[in-house]
Coordinates of C-alpha atoms in Angstrom, one line a residue:
M1 CA -9.1 -22.5 27.1
A2 CA -9.8 -26.4 27.5
L3 CA -12.5 -26.1 24.8
R4 CA -9.9 -24.2 22.5
T5 CA -7.5 -27.0 23.0
A6 CA -9.8 -29.6 22.4
L7 CA -10.7 -28.0 19.1
A8 CA -7.2 -27.3 18.0
A9 CA -6.7 -31.2 18.7
L10 CA -9.5 -32.2 16.7
L11 CA -8.4 -29.9 13.9
I12 CA -5.0 -31.6 13.7
S13 CA -6.4 -34.9 13.6
L14 CA -8.6 -34.0 10.8
C15 CA -6.0 -31.9 8.8
G16 CA -5.0 -34.9 6.4
L17 CA -8.9 -35.1 5.4
V18 CA -9.5 -31.3 5.2
D19 CA -6.2 -30.2 3.9
A20 CA -5.8 -33.0 1.4
R21 CA -3.2 -31.0 -0.7
I22 CA -1.2 -29.6 2.2
F23 CA 2.1 -31.3 2.9
S24 CA 4.3 -30.8 5.8
S25 CA 7.4 -32.5 4.4
P26 CA 9.0 -32.3 1.0
D27 CA 9.4 -36.2 1.0
Q28 CA 5.4 -36.3 1.1
L29 CA 5.2 -34.4 -2.3
P30 CA 3.6 -36.6 -5.3
R31 CA 6.2 -35.3 -7.7
N32 CA 9.5 -33.4 -7.9
E33 CA 8.6 -31.2 -11.1
Y34 CA 5.8 -28.8 -11.4
D35 CA 5.0 -26.3 -14.2
F36 CA 5.2 -23.4 -11.7
I37 CA 6.9 -23.3 -8.2
V38 CA 5.8 -20.4 -6.0
V39 CA 8.3 -19.7 -3.2
G40 CA 6.3 -18.2 -0.2
G41 CA 2.5 -18.7 0.5
G42 CA 2.1 -15.1 1.7
T43 CA 0.1 -12.2 0.6
A44 CA 1.0 -12.4 -3.1
G45 CA 2.3 -16.0 -3.2
A46 CA -1.2 -17.2 -2.3
V47 CA -2.8 -15.2 -5.0
M48 CA -0.3 -16.6 -7.6
A49 CA -0.8 -20.3 -6.7
S50 CA -4.6 -19.8 -6.6
R51 CA -5.0 -18.2 -9.9
L52 CA -2.3 -20.2 -11.9
S53 CA -4.0 -23.5 -10.5
E54 CA -7.3 -22.5 -12.1
D55 CA -6.2 -24.2 -15.3
P56 CA -6.4 -28.0 -14.2
G57 CA -3.7 -28.7 -16.9
V58 CA -1.2 -26.5 -15.0
S59 CA 0.6 -28.1 -12.0
V60 CA 1.7 -25.7 -9.3
L61 CA 3.4 -26.0 -5.9
V62 CA 3.6 -23.5 -3.3
I63 CA 6.2 -23.6 -0.5
E64 CA 5.7 -21.8 2.7
A65 CA 8.4 -21.7 5.5
G66 CA 5.8 -21.3 8.3
P67 CA 2.8 -23.4 9.3
S68 CA -0.5 -23.8 7.8
N69 CA -3.1 -21.2 8.9
T70 CA -5.8 -23.8 9.8
A71 CA -4.4 -26.3 12.3
G72 CA -2.7 -25.9 15.5
P73 CA -3.4 -24.6 19.0
D74 CA -2.7 -21.0 18.2
V75 CA -4.8 -20.6 15.0
D76 CA -7.4 -18.5 16.9
L77 CA -4.8 -15.7 17.3
I78 CA -4.8 -15.2 13.4
E79 CA -8.4 -15.7 12.8
T80 CA -9.8 -13.3 15.6
P81 CA -9.4 -9.7 14.9
Y82 CA -9.0 -8.7 18.4
F83 CA -5.9 -10.8 18.8
A84 CA -4.0 -8.7 16.0
T85 CA -2.3 -6.9 18.9
S86 CA -0.8 -10.2 20.2
V87 CA -0.1 -12.6 17.4
S88 CA 2.1 -15.6 18.7
S89 CA 5.7 -15.7 17.9
S90 CA 5.1 -19.1 16.2
F91 CA 3.5 -17.1 13.3
D92 CA 6.2 -14.4 13.0
W93 CA 9.9 -14.7 11.7
N94 CA 10.9 -12.8 14.7
Y95 CA 13.3 -10.5 12.9
T96 CA 15.5 -7.9 14.7
T97 CA 17.1 -4.8 13.0
V98 CA 20.6 -3.9 13.3
P99 CA 21.3 -1.0 15.5
L100 CA 19.8 2.1 13.9
A101 CA 22.0 5.2 14.2
A102 CA 18.9 7.9 13.9
L103 CA 16.9 5.8 16.6
D104 CA 19.7 6.3 19.2
N105 CA 21.3 3.0 18.1
R106 CA 18.4 1.0 19.2
T107 CA 17.5 -2.3 17.5
I108 CA 13.8 -2.9 17.0
P109 CA 11.7 -5.9 16.5
Y110 CA 10.7 -6.2 12.6
P111 CA 7.6 -8.6 12.6
R112 CA 6.9 -10.5 9.2
G113 CA 4.2 -13.4 8.6
F114 CA 5.6 -16.7 9.2
V115 CA 2.5 -18.7 8.1
L116 CA 0.2 -19.4 5.2
G117 CA -1.1 -15.8 4.1
G118 CA 2.2 -14.2 5.4
S119 CA 1.7 -11.0 6.8
S120 CA -2.0 -10.8 5.6
S121 CA -2.3 -13.2 8.4
I122 CA -0.7 -11.1 11.1
N123 CA -1.2 -7.6 10.1
Y124 CA -3.7 -5.1 11.4
M125 CA -6.0 -5.7 8.6
F126 CA -6.2 -2.1 7.3
Y127 CA -7.6 -2.1 3.6
T128 CA -6.0 1.0 2.0
R129 CA -5.1 1.1 -1.8
G130 CA -3.2 4.3 -1.8
S131 CA -3.4 7.2 -4.3
S132 CA -4.0 7.2 -8.0
D133 CA -0.7 9.1 -8.0
E134 CA 1.4 6.4 -6.7
F135 CA 0.1 3.9 -9.2
D136 CA 0.5 6.5 -12.0
F137 CA 4.1 7.1 -10.9
I138 CA 4.9 3.5 -11.6
A139 CA 3.4 3.4 -15.1
N140 CA 5.3 6.5 -15.8
F141 CA 8.6 5.2 -14.1
T142 CA 8.6 1.9 -16.0
G143 CA 6.9 3.0 -19.3
D144 CA 4.4 0.3 -18.6
S145 CA 0.6 1.9 -18.5
G146 CA -0.6 -1.3 -17.2
W147 CA 0.7 -0.3 -13.8
G148 CA -1.4 2.9 -13.8
W149 CA -4.4 3.4 -11.3
K150 CA -6.9 2.9 -14.2
N151 CA -5.8 -0.5 -15.0
M152 CA -4.7 -1.5 -11.5
F153 CA -8.2 -0.5 -9.9
R154 CA -10.0 -3.3 -11.6
Y155 CA -7.4 -5.8 -10.4
M156 CA -8.0 -4.6 -6.8
L157 CA -11.7 -4.9 -7.3
K158 CA -11.2 -8.4 -8.6
S159 CA -9.6 -9.3 -5.3
E160 CA -12.5 -7.9 -3.2
T161 CA -15.7 -8.4 -1.8
L162 CA -17.1 -5.5 0.4
L163 CA -19.5 -6.7 2.9
L164 CA -22.0 -4.2 4.3
N165 CA -21.7 -5.7 7.7
T166 CA -23.7 -3.0 9.9
P167 CA -26.8 -0.9 9.1
D168 CA -24.4 2.2 9.0
A169 CA -22.0 0.5 6.6
A170 CA -23.4 1.9 3.4
S171 CA -23.3 5.5 4.5
Q172 CA -19.5 5.0 5.5
V173 CA -18.2 3.9 2.1
N174 CA -18.9 4.6 -1.6
V175 CA -20.1 1.1 -2.5
S176 CA -19.5 1.6 -6.3
L177 CA -15.6 1.7 -5.5
H178 CA -15.7 -1.8 -4.3
G179 CA -15.4 -5.4 -5.5
T180 CA -18.5 -7.9 -5.1
S181 CA -17.0 -11.2 -6.0
G182 CA -13.4 -11.3 -4.9
P183 CA -11.7 -13.8 -2.5
I184 CA -10.8 -11.0 0.2
F185 CA -13.6 -9.7 2.3
T186 CA -13.6 -6.1 3.4
S187 CA -15.9 -4.4 5.8
L188 CA -16.4 -1.4 7.9
P189 CA -16.1 -1.0 11.8
S190 CA -18.5 -3.5 13.3
N191 CA -18.3 -2.2 16.9
A192 CA -19.0 1.6 17.8
S193 CA -16.5 3.4 19.8
N194 CA -16.6 6.1 22.4
I195 CA -14.7 8.4 20.3
D196 CA -16.4 8.0 16.9
S197 CA -18.6 11.0 17.1
R198 CA -15.8 13.0 18.3
V199 CA -13.5 12.2 15.4
I200 CA -16.5 13.1 13.0
L201 CA -17.1 16.3 14.8
T202 CA -13.4 17.4 14.4
T203 CA -13.6 16.8 10.8
E204 CA -16.4 19.3 10.7
D205 CA -14.9 21.8 12.9
N206 CA -11.3 21.9 11.8
P207 CA -10.6 22.2 8.1
E208 CA -7.1 20.9 8.5
F209 CA -8.8 17.3 8.8
P210 CA -11.4 17.0 6.4
F211 CA -13.7 14.0 6.1
N212 CA -13.3 11.5 3.2
Q213 CA -16.2 9.3 2.5
D214 CA -14.0 6.6 0.9
M215 CA -10.2 6.8 1.0
N216 CA -10.0 4.0 -1.5
S217 CA -11.4 6.2 -4.4
G218 CA -7.8 6.9 -5.6
N219 CA -7.8 10.2 -3.3
P220 CA -7.1 9.1 0.3
L221 CA -6.7 12.5 1.8
G222 CA -8.6 13.3 5.0
I223 CA -10.1 11.2 7.6
G224 CA -12.5 8.4 7.0
W225 CA -14.1 5.1 8.1
L226 CA -11.5 2.4 8.4
Q227 CA -12.0 -0.4 5.8
S228 CA -10.5 -3.7 7.1
T229 CA -9.9 -7.2 5.8
I230 CA -12.5 -8.7 8.0
G231 CA -15.5 -10.9 6.9
F232 CA -18.1 -12.7 9.1
G233 CA -16.2 -11.5 12.3
E234 CA -12.9 -13.2 11.1
R235 CA -9.8 -12.1 9.5
S236 CA -9.8 -12.3 5.8
S237 CA -6.2 -13.3 4.5
S238 CA -4.7 -14.5 1.1
A239 CA -4.7 -17.8 3.0
T240 CA -8.5 -17.9 3.8
G241 CA -9.3 -16.3 0.3
Y242 CA -7.0 -17.6 -2.1
L243 CA -6.0 -21.1 -0.5
S244 CA -9.4 -22.0 0.9
E245 CA -10.4 -25.5 1.7
A246 CA -11.8 -26.0 -1.9
I247 CA -8.8 -24.2 -3.6
V248 CA -6.2 -26.5 -1.8
S249 CA -8.0 -29.6 -2.7
R250 CA -7.5 -29.1 -6.3
N251 CA -5.6 -32.1 -7.9
N252 CA -3.1 -29.7 -9.6
L253 CA -2.0 -27.8 -6.7
D254 CA 0.3 -28.9 -3.8
V255 CA 1.0 -26.8 -0.7
L256 CA 4.1 -27.4 1.2
V257 CA 4.4 -25.9 4.6
G258 CA 7.0 -25.8 7.3
T259 CA 9.8 -26.0 4.8
R260 CA 12.5 -23.6 3.7
V261 CA 13.8 -23.0 0.2
T262 CA 17.5 -23.0 0.8
K263 CA 18.8 -22.2 -2.7
L264 CA 17.9 -21.6 -6.3
L265 CA 19.7 -23.8 -8.6
Q266 CA 21.1 -22.9 -12.2
T267 CA 19.7 -25.3 -14.5
G268 CA 21.2 -24.5 -17.8
M269 CA 22.3 -21.4 -20.1
R270 CA 20.2 -19.9 -22.9
A271 CA 22.0 -17.5 -25.3
G272 CA 24.7 -16.9 -22.6
T273 CA 22.1 -16.2 -19.9
P274 CA 21.7 -18.5 -16.9
I275 CA 18.5 -20.5 -16.5
M276 CA 17.2 -21.0 -13.0
L277 CA 14.4 -23.4 -12.7
G278 CA 15.5 -25.7 -9.8
L279 CA 15.7 -25.2 -6.1
E280 CA 16.4 -26.9 -3.2
V281 CA 14.4 -27.2 0.1
A282 CA 14.8 -28.4 3.6
I283 CA 12.8 -28.7 6.9
D284 CA 15.8 -27.4 9.1
A285 CA 19.5 -26.7 8.9
H286 CA 20.4 -30.2 9.6
S287 CA 17.8 -32.2 7.3
L288 CA 18.5 -33.4 3.8
H289 CA 18.3 -30.7 1.1
I290 CA 15.8 -31.9 -1.6
P291 CA 15.7 -30.8 -5.1
L292 CA 12.7 -29.6 -6.9
H293 CA 12.2 -28.3 -10.6
A294 CA 9.8 -26.2 -12.4
S295 CA 9.3 -26.5 -16.0
K296 CA 7.8 -23.0 -16.9
E297 CA 8.8 -20.4 -13.9
I298 CA 9.9 -20.2 -10.3
I299 CA 7.8 -17.2 -8.7
L300 CA 9.5 -15.7 -5.8
S301 CA 6.9 -14.4 -3.3
A302 CA 9.0 -14.6 -0.2
G303 CA 8.7 -10.8 0.7
S304 CA 10.9 -7.9 0.9
I305 CA 13.2 -9.8 3.3
G306 CA 13.0 -13.4 2.0
T307 CA 13.2 -12.7 -1.6
P308 CA 16.6 -10.8 -1.7
Q309 CA 18.0 -13.1 0.8
L310 CA 17.0 -16.1 -1.2
L311 CA 18.5 -14.7 -4.4
M312 CA 21.7 -13.7 -2.7
L313 CA 22.1 -17.3 -1.2
S314 CA 21.7 -18.6 -4.9
G315 CA 24.6 -16.4 -6.3
V316 CA 22.5 -13.3 -7.5
G317 CA 23.4 -10.1 -5.9
S318 CA 26.3 -7.8 -5.2
A319 CA 29.4 -9.9 -6.4
D320 CA 31.6 -8.6 -3.6
E321 CA 29.1 -9.2 -1.0
L322 CA 28.6 -12.8 -2.1
R323 CA 32.1 -13.6 -2.1
A324 CA 32.4 -12.5 1.5
H325 CA 30.2 -15.3 2.4
D326 CA 31.9 -17.7 0.0
I327 CA 29.2 -17.8 -2.4
T328 CA 30.0 -18.0 -6.2
P329 CA 28.3 -15.1 -7.9
I330 CA 26.1 -16.2 -11.1
L331 CA 24.9 -12.8 -11.6
D332 CA 26.3 -9.4 -10.3
V333 CA 23.3 -7.4 -9.1
P334 CA 24.5 -4.7 -6.9
E335 CA 21.2 -3.1 -6.3
L336 CA 19.5 -6.5 -4.9
G337 CA 18.6 -5.7 -1.4
K338 CA 19.1 -2.0 -1.6
N339 CA 16.3 0.6 -1.6
L340 CA 14.5 -0.8 1.5
Q341 CA 11.6 1.6 2.4
D342 CA 9.2 1.4 5.3
H343 CA 7.0 3.4 7.4
P344 CA 8.2 4.5 10.8
W345 CA 5.7 5.6 13.7
V346 CA 5.4 6.9 17.0
P347 CA 2.5 6.3 19.6
L348 CA 1.0 9.3 21.3
Q349 CA -1.4 8.8 24.2
W350 CA -3.8 11.0 26.2
T351 CA -5.7 10.1 29.4
V352 CA -9.5 10.6 29.2
N353 CA -12.4 10.9 31.6
D354 CA -14.4 8.1 30.3
T355 CA -14.1 4.4 29.9
S356 CA -12.0 2.9 27.2
L357 CA -11.4 -0.5 25.4
D358 CA -8.4 -1.1 27.8
E359 CA -11.1 -2.4 30.4
L360 CA -11.1 -5.4 28.4
Q361 CA -7.5 -6.4 29.3
R362 CA -8.2 -5.5 33.0
Q363 CA -11.4 -7.0 33.7
P364 CA -11.8 -10.7 32.9
S365 CA -15.6 -10.6 33.3
M366 CA -15.9 -8.0 30.6
L367 CA -13.5 -10.1 28.2
D368 CA -15.6 -13.3 29.0
A369 CA -18.8 -11.5 28.1
A370 CA -17.1 -10.1 25.0
F371 CA -16.1 -13.5 24.0
A372 CA -19.3 -15.1 24.7
Q373 CA -21.0 -12.7 22.3
Y374 CA -18.3 -13.4 19.8
N375 CA -18.6 -17.0 20.0
T376 CA -22.2 -16.9 19.6
S377 CA -22.6 -14.4 16.8
K378 CA -19.0 -13.3 15.5
T379 CA -19.8 -9.8 16.5
G380 CA -18.9 -7.1 19.2
I381 CA -15.6 -5.8 20.1
I382 CA -13.7 -9.1 19.4
A383 CA -14.7 -8.9 15.8
N384 CA -13.7 -5.2 15.4
N385 CA -10.2 -4.1 14.0
P386 CA -8.2 -3.1 17.1
G387 CA -6.6 -0.6 15.0
G388 CA -9.6 1.7 15.5
N389 CA -12.5 2.7 13.4
H390 CA -10.9 5.8 11.6
V391 CA -7.7 6.4 9.8
A392 CA -6.4 9.7 8.4
W393 CA -4.0 10.4 5.5
L394 CA -2.8 13.9 5.4
R395 CA -0.4 16.2 3.6
L396 CA 1.6 19.2 4.7
P397 CA 0.2 22.4 3.3
D398 CA 1.6 23.6 -0.1
N399 CA 3.4 26.7 1.6
S400 CA 5.1 24.2 4.2
S401 CA 8.8 25.4 4.8
I402 CA 9.6 21.7 4.8
L403 CA 8.3 21.3 1.2
Q404 CA 9.8 24.7 0.1
E405 CA 13.3 23.9 1.4
L406 CA 13.5 19.9 1.0
G407 CA 11.1 19.3 -1.9
D408 CA 8.1 17.1 -2.0
P409 CA 8.8 13.5 -1.4
T410 CA 5.5 12.3 -2.4
T411 CA 4.4 11.0 -5.9
G412 CA 1.7 14.0 -6.2
P413 CA -0.9 16.0 -4.9
L414 CA -3.2 13.1 -3.9
S415 CA -0.5 11.4 -2.0
P416 CA -0.2 11.8 1.8
H417 CA 2.9 12.7 3.9
Y418 CA 1.8 11.1 7.1
E419 CA -1.1 8.9 8.7
F420 CA -3.1 8.8 11.8
A421 CA -4.3 5.8 13.3
I422 CA -6.9 6.9 16.0
V423 CA -7.8 4.2 18.9
D424 CA -10.1 4.2 21.9
S425 CA -7.5 2.6 23.8
Y426 CA -3.8 2.6 25.0
L427 CA -1.5 2.1 22.0
S428 CA 2.2 1.1 21.8
F429 CA 4.0 -1.8 20.1
S430 CA 6.5 -1.8 22.8
A431 CA 5.2 -0.4 26.3
P432 CA 2.5 -2.4 28.2
L433 CA -0.9 -1.1 29.2
P434 CA -0.4 1.0 32.5
D435 CA -2.3 -0.4 35.5
T436 CA -4.7 2.5 35.8
G437 CA -6.2 5.1 33.8
H438 CA -8.4 5.3 30.6
F439 CA -6.8 6.1 27.2
M440 CA -7.2 7.3 23.8
S441 CA -4.1 7.0 21.4
M442 CA -3.1 8.1 18.0
G443 CA -0.3 6.6 15.8
A444 CA 1.7 9.3 14.0
V445 CA 3.1 7.5 11.1
L446 CA 5.5 8.8 8.2
V447 CA 4.4 7.6 4.9
S448 CA 6.6 9.5 2.6
P449 CA 9.9 8.4 3.6
T450 CA 13.2 9.6 1.6
S451 CA 15.5 7.4 3.7
R452 CA 16.6 4.1 2.3
G453 CA 17.8 1.0 4.0
S454 CA 18.9 -2.6 3.1
I455 CA 18.8 -6.3 3.4
S456 CA 22.1 -8.1 3.5
L457 CA 23.4 -11.7 4.4
A458 CA 24.6 -12.5 7.9
S459 CA 25.9 -15.8 6.5
A460 CA 25.4 -18.3 3.8
S461 CA 22.5 -20.1 5.6
A462 CA 19.0 -19.9 4.7
F463 CA 18.4 -20.7 8.3
D464 CA 20.1 -17.5 9.6
A465 CA 18.2 -14.2 9.6
P466 CA 19.6 -11.5 7.2
L467 CA 20.7 -8.2 8.3
I468 CA 17.9 -5.8 8.2
D469 CA 18.5 -2.0 8.0
P470 CA 15.4 -0.1 7.5
G471 CA 17.3 3.0 7.6
F472 CA 14.7 4.9 9.4
L473 CA 15.0 8.7 9.7
K474 CA 18.2 9.2 8.1
T475 CA 17.1 12.3 6.2
E476 CA 16.2 15.6 7.4
S477 CA 12.9 15.4 5.5
D478 CA 11.8 12.3 7.1
L479 CA 12.3 13.8 10.7
R480 CA 10.7 17.0 10.0
I481 CA 7.6 15.5 8.4
L482 CA 7.3 13.0 11.4
T483 CA 7.7 15.9 13.8
E484 CA 5.2 17.8 11.9
A485 CA 2.8 14.9 12.2
V486 CA 3.1 14.8 15.9
L487 CA 2.4 18.6 16.1
A488 CA -0.8 17.9 13.9
A489 CA -2.0 15.0 16.2
H490 CA -1.8 17.8 19.1
R491 CA -3.7 20.1 17.0
F492 CA -6.4 17.4 16.3
T493 CA -6.9 16.7 20.0
S494 CA -7.2 20.3 20.7
S495 CA -10.2 20.7 18.7
P496 CA -13.5 21.7 20.7
A497 CA -15.0 18.1 20.4
W498 CA -12.3 16.8 22.7
D499 CA -12.6 19.4 25.5
D500 CA -14.7 17.5 27.9
Y501 CA -13.2 14.2 27.0
I502 CA -9.3 14.4 27.0
I503 CA -7.6 15.2 30.3
E504 CA -4.0 15.4 29.4
S505 CA -1.3 14.0 27.4
F506 CA 0.4 10.9 28.8
G507 CA 3.7 9.8 29.7
D508 CA 6.7 10.7 27.5
S509 CA 4.4 11.8 24.6
A510 CA 3.3 14.8 27.1
N511 CA 6.9 16.3 26.5
T512 CA 6.2 16.5 22.7
T513 CA 5.6 20.3 22.6
S514 CA 8.8 21.6 20.9
D515 CA 10.6 20.4 17.6
A516 CA 13.5 19.6 19.6
A517 CA 11.6 17.4 22.3
I518 CA 9.7 15.8 19.5
A519 CA 12.8 14.8 17.7
A520 CA 14.2 13.4 20.8
Y521 CA 11.0 11.4 21.4
I522 CA 10.9 10.0 18.0
R523 CA 14.4 8.9 18.4
Q524 CA 13.5 7.0 21.4
Q525 CA 10.1 5.6 20.5
A526 CA 9.9 5.1 16.8
E527 CA 9.4 1.7 15.4
T528 CA 8.1 0.0 12.3
F529 CA 4.6 0.2 11.0
R530 CA 5.5 -3.1 9.2
H531 CA 5.3 -2.2 5.6
P532 CA 8.9 -2.9 4.1
I533 CA 8.9 -2.6 0.3
G534 CA 11.5 -2.0 -2.6
T535 CA 14.4 -4.5 -2.2
A536 CA 14.0 -6.0 -5.7
R537 CA 12.5 -3.0 -7.5
M538 CA 11.2 -2.5 -10.9
A539 CA 13.5 -1.0 -13.4
G540 CA 12.7 2.4 -14.7
L541 CA 12.0 2.9 -18.8
N542 CA 15.7 3.9 -19.4
D543 CA 17.1 2.4 -16.3
T544 CA 20.2 0.1 -16.3
G545 CA 19.5 -0.7 -12.6
G546 CA 16.6 -2.2 -10.8
V547 CA 16.1 -6.0 -10.3
V548 CA 13.0 -6.8 -12.3
S549 CA 11.5 -5.6 -15.7
S550 CA 8.1 -4.2 -15.7
D551 CA 6.7 -7.7 -16.3
L552 CA 8.3 -8.6 -13.1
L553 CA 10.8 -11.0 -14.6
V554 CA 14.3 -11.0 -12.9
K555 CA 16.7 -9.3 -15.4
G556 CA 19.7 -11.1 -16.4
V557 CA 18.4 -14.6 -15.8
H558 CA 15.6 -16.8 -17.3
G559 CA 12.9 -18.6 -15.3
L560 CA 12.5 -16.4 -12.4
R561 CA 9.8 -13.8 -11.7
I562 CA 9.3 -11.8 -8.5
V563 CA 5.8 -11.2 -7.1
D564 CA 5.7 -9.5 -3.7
A565 CA 6.3 -6.1 -2.1
S566 CA 10.0 -6.1 -3.1
I567 CA 9.1 -4.9 -6.7
F568 CA 7.8 -1.6 -5.6
P569 CA 10.2 1.2 -6.8
K570 CA 8.7 3.6 -4.2
I571 CA 6.5 3.2 -1.1
F572 CA 2.9 4.0 -1.2
G573 CA 1.0 6.4 1.5
S574 CA -1.1 3.3 2.4
H575 CA -0.9 0.0 4.2
M576 CA 0.5 -2.1 1.5
Q577 CA -1.7 -5.3 1.3
A578 CA -4.3 -3.7 -0.9
P579 CA -2.0 -2.6 -3.5
L580 CA 0.0 -6.0 -3.2
Y581 CA -3.3 -7.9 -4.0
G582 CA -3.6 -5.9 -7.0
V583 CA -0.1 -6.4 -8.2
A584 CA -0.3 -10.2 -7.7
E585 CA -3.7 -10.3 -9.7
R586 CA -2.1 -8.6 -12.3
A587 CA 1.0 -10.7 -12.4
A588 CA -1.1 -13.9 -12.5
E589 CA -2.5 -12.7 -15.8
L590 CA 1.1 -11.6 -17.2
V591 CA 2.1 -15.3 -16.4
K592 CA -0.9 -16.8 -18.1
V593 CA -0.4 -14.7 -21.2
A594 CA 3.4 -15.4 -21.2
H595 CA 2.7 -19.1 -21.2
A596 CA -0.4 -19.1 -23.5
L597 CA -2.7 -20.1 -20.5
V598 CA -5.6 -17.8 -21.6

């Protein structure tokens, strides 16, 4: 610990030299006008800042509310894969939902990244692109073929470099489906687990759970080896990849951290349409609000929570809701902040008659040895994804009564209804590891929700968190599909491969044996899998609604474009960072074409 503290102090002392273009206060900025201002240095915002500043004649500012990802005493928490389970609250917005009726009126934590790299700096590093059906749905919905799988596949390749990090890696993936020169490193599991062989045997014994050689082919269905955004033993985030030391040293790119954008400013009118090319920033609620200006565009990449909140604070949103907070409406957009979609999940645990990774938390000597290996070679369990070595994407059978009665909520036959995360340890976002026992766990995740939630203002201050209602499990379809996912998890662990390994179901999950008991368990245990999307969705082809057009420009105003997960009209059956990297890469090209920068 002393060594880490000393290293952190050294990093802080050197940050002025290493991060020459990273500023911690707006009064340090060398100018107050840029060609492009990117609001949010997260998963998509870092991509936009990096790609637009490739042209040395273009000036770019990216503003991040959180700290830098490279300096401070806790940066090892966002660099080291093992720590994904315990990221410090200093890198989290620390949001909490409103009471959720379908979850027994519980409020639940709603983690989002508050640091350069955004949620790509604190997530579980799953690299899953989704199905070709999901991209093709967007193309058909918007009438823009550029959003289809065939085109978006090349943008996802552009963002990725696959590392064959172990002797077995090449056999665990289809190498031809992956990038070789992108900023984001992806890799296969680097540390064998006690349950790896049993997972594979289950795919051989039980046709309900087929093996998939590479879930990122456009057909994710089945169980496959997990691909993670980990490179050379460290987390690969949008900050490490797109805002590396070399990139942030560009003379035309400034990065402002620890600063909140409090309001967008109308700067004129064009043909009766407001122009919004200004904004105000402040360090805290009591500091001076400093105006900044963009000559070409302001790009909103503040995420599915932050982007609608900022637009509302600026007079864009439901006029009635804005007036309730004494905000003068500039543009009435009732749909802004609506359409929130996310993946709810529940943990399931079993006791096993073998050791598990839980011993790392119980035996300091084991953890010390693991860190000694990691610090020497960046290998071992500390370098591995704590979310496990396999992931499953599964559909209900075609003759399912749920689908026959309620319809199919997915975008097509290649899109999953639910996900399994399978880990050799005790898994829960809310309950601590028991003092005794060895465990394996599965996370059962609903990835085809029909419920919709919302983001709304709590006040007229950018320093107050908005009201977050993910709307979990409000529909019959959602509850029944997640119930079926829990039953499928029990069928999975009842396969012969687990006969001499699993002792019994553990804790409250042991009672999940009937639909009624499972429904009660879900209401008591469900939380977010941290994939909110849709609060500023793209408009359909003949759609008078929506917030942005298919080129991601905000409808009804000049100067604003949104590039983050809020623009998705429908959630993917995937973790969202891989699709979002593709979206941001395409968006950067759209901006360059619009301003004749290519």
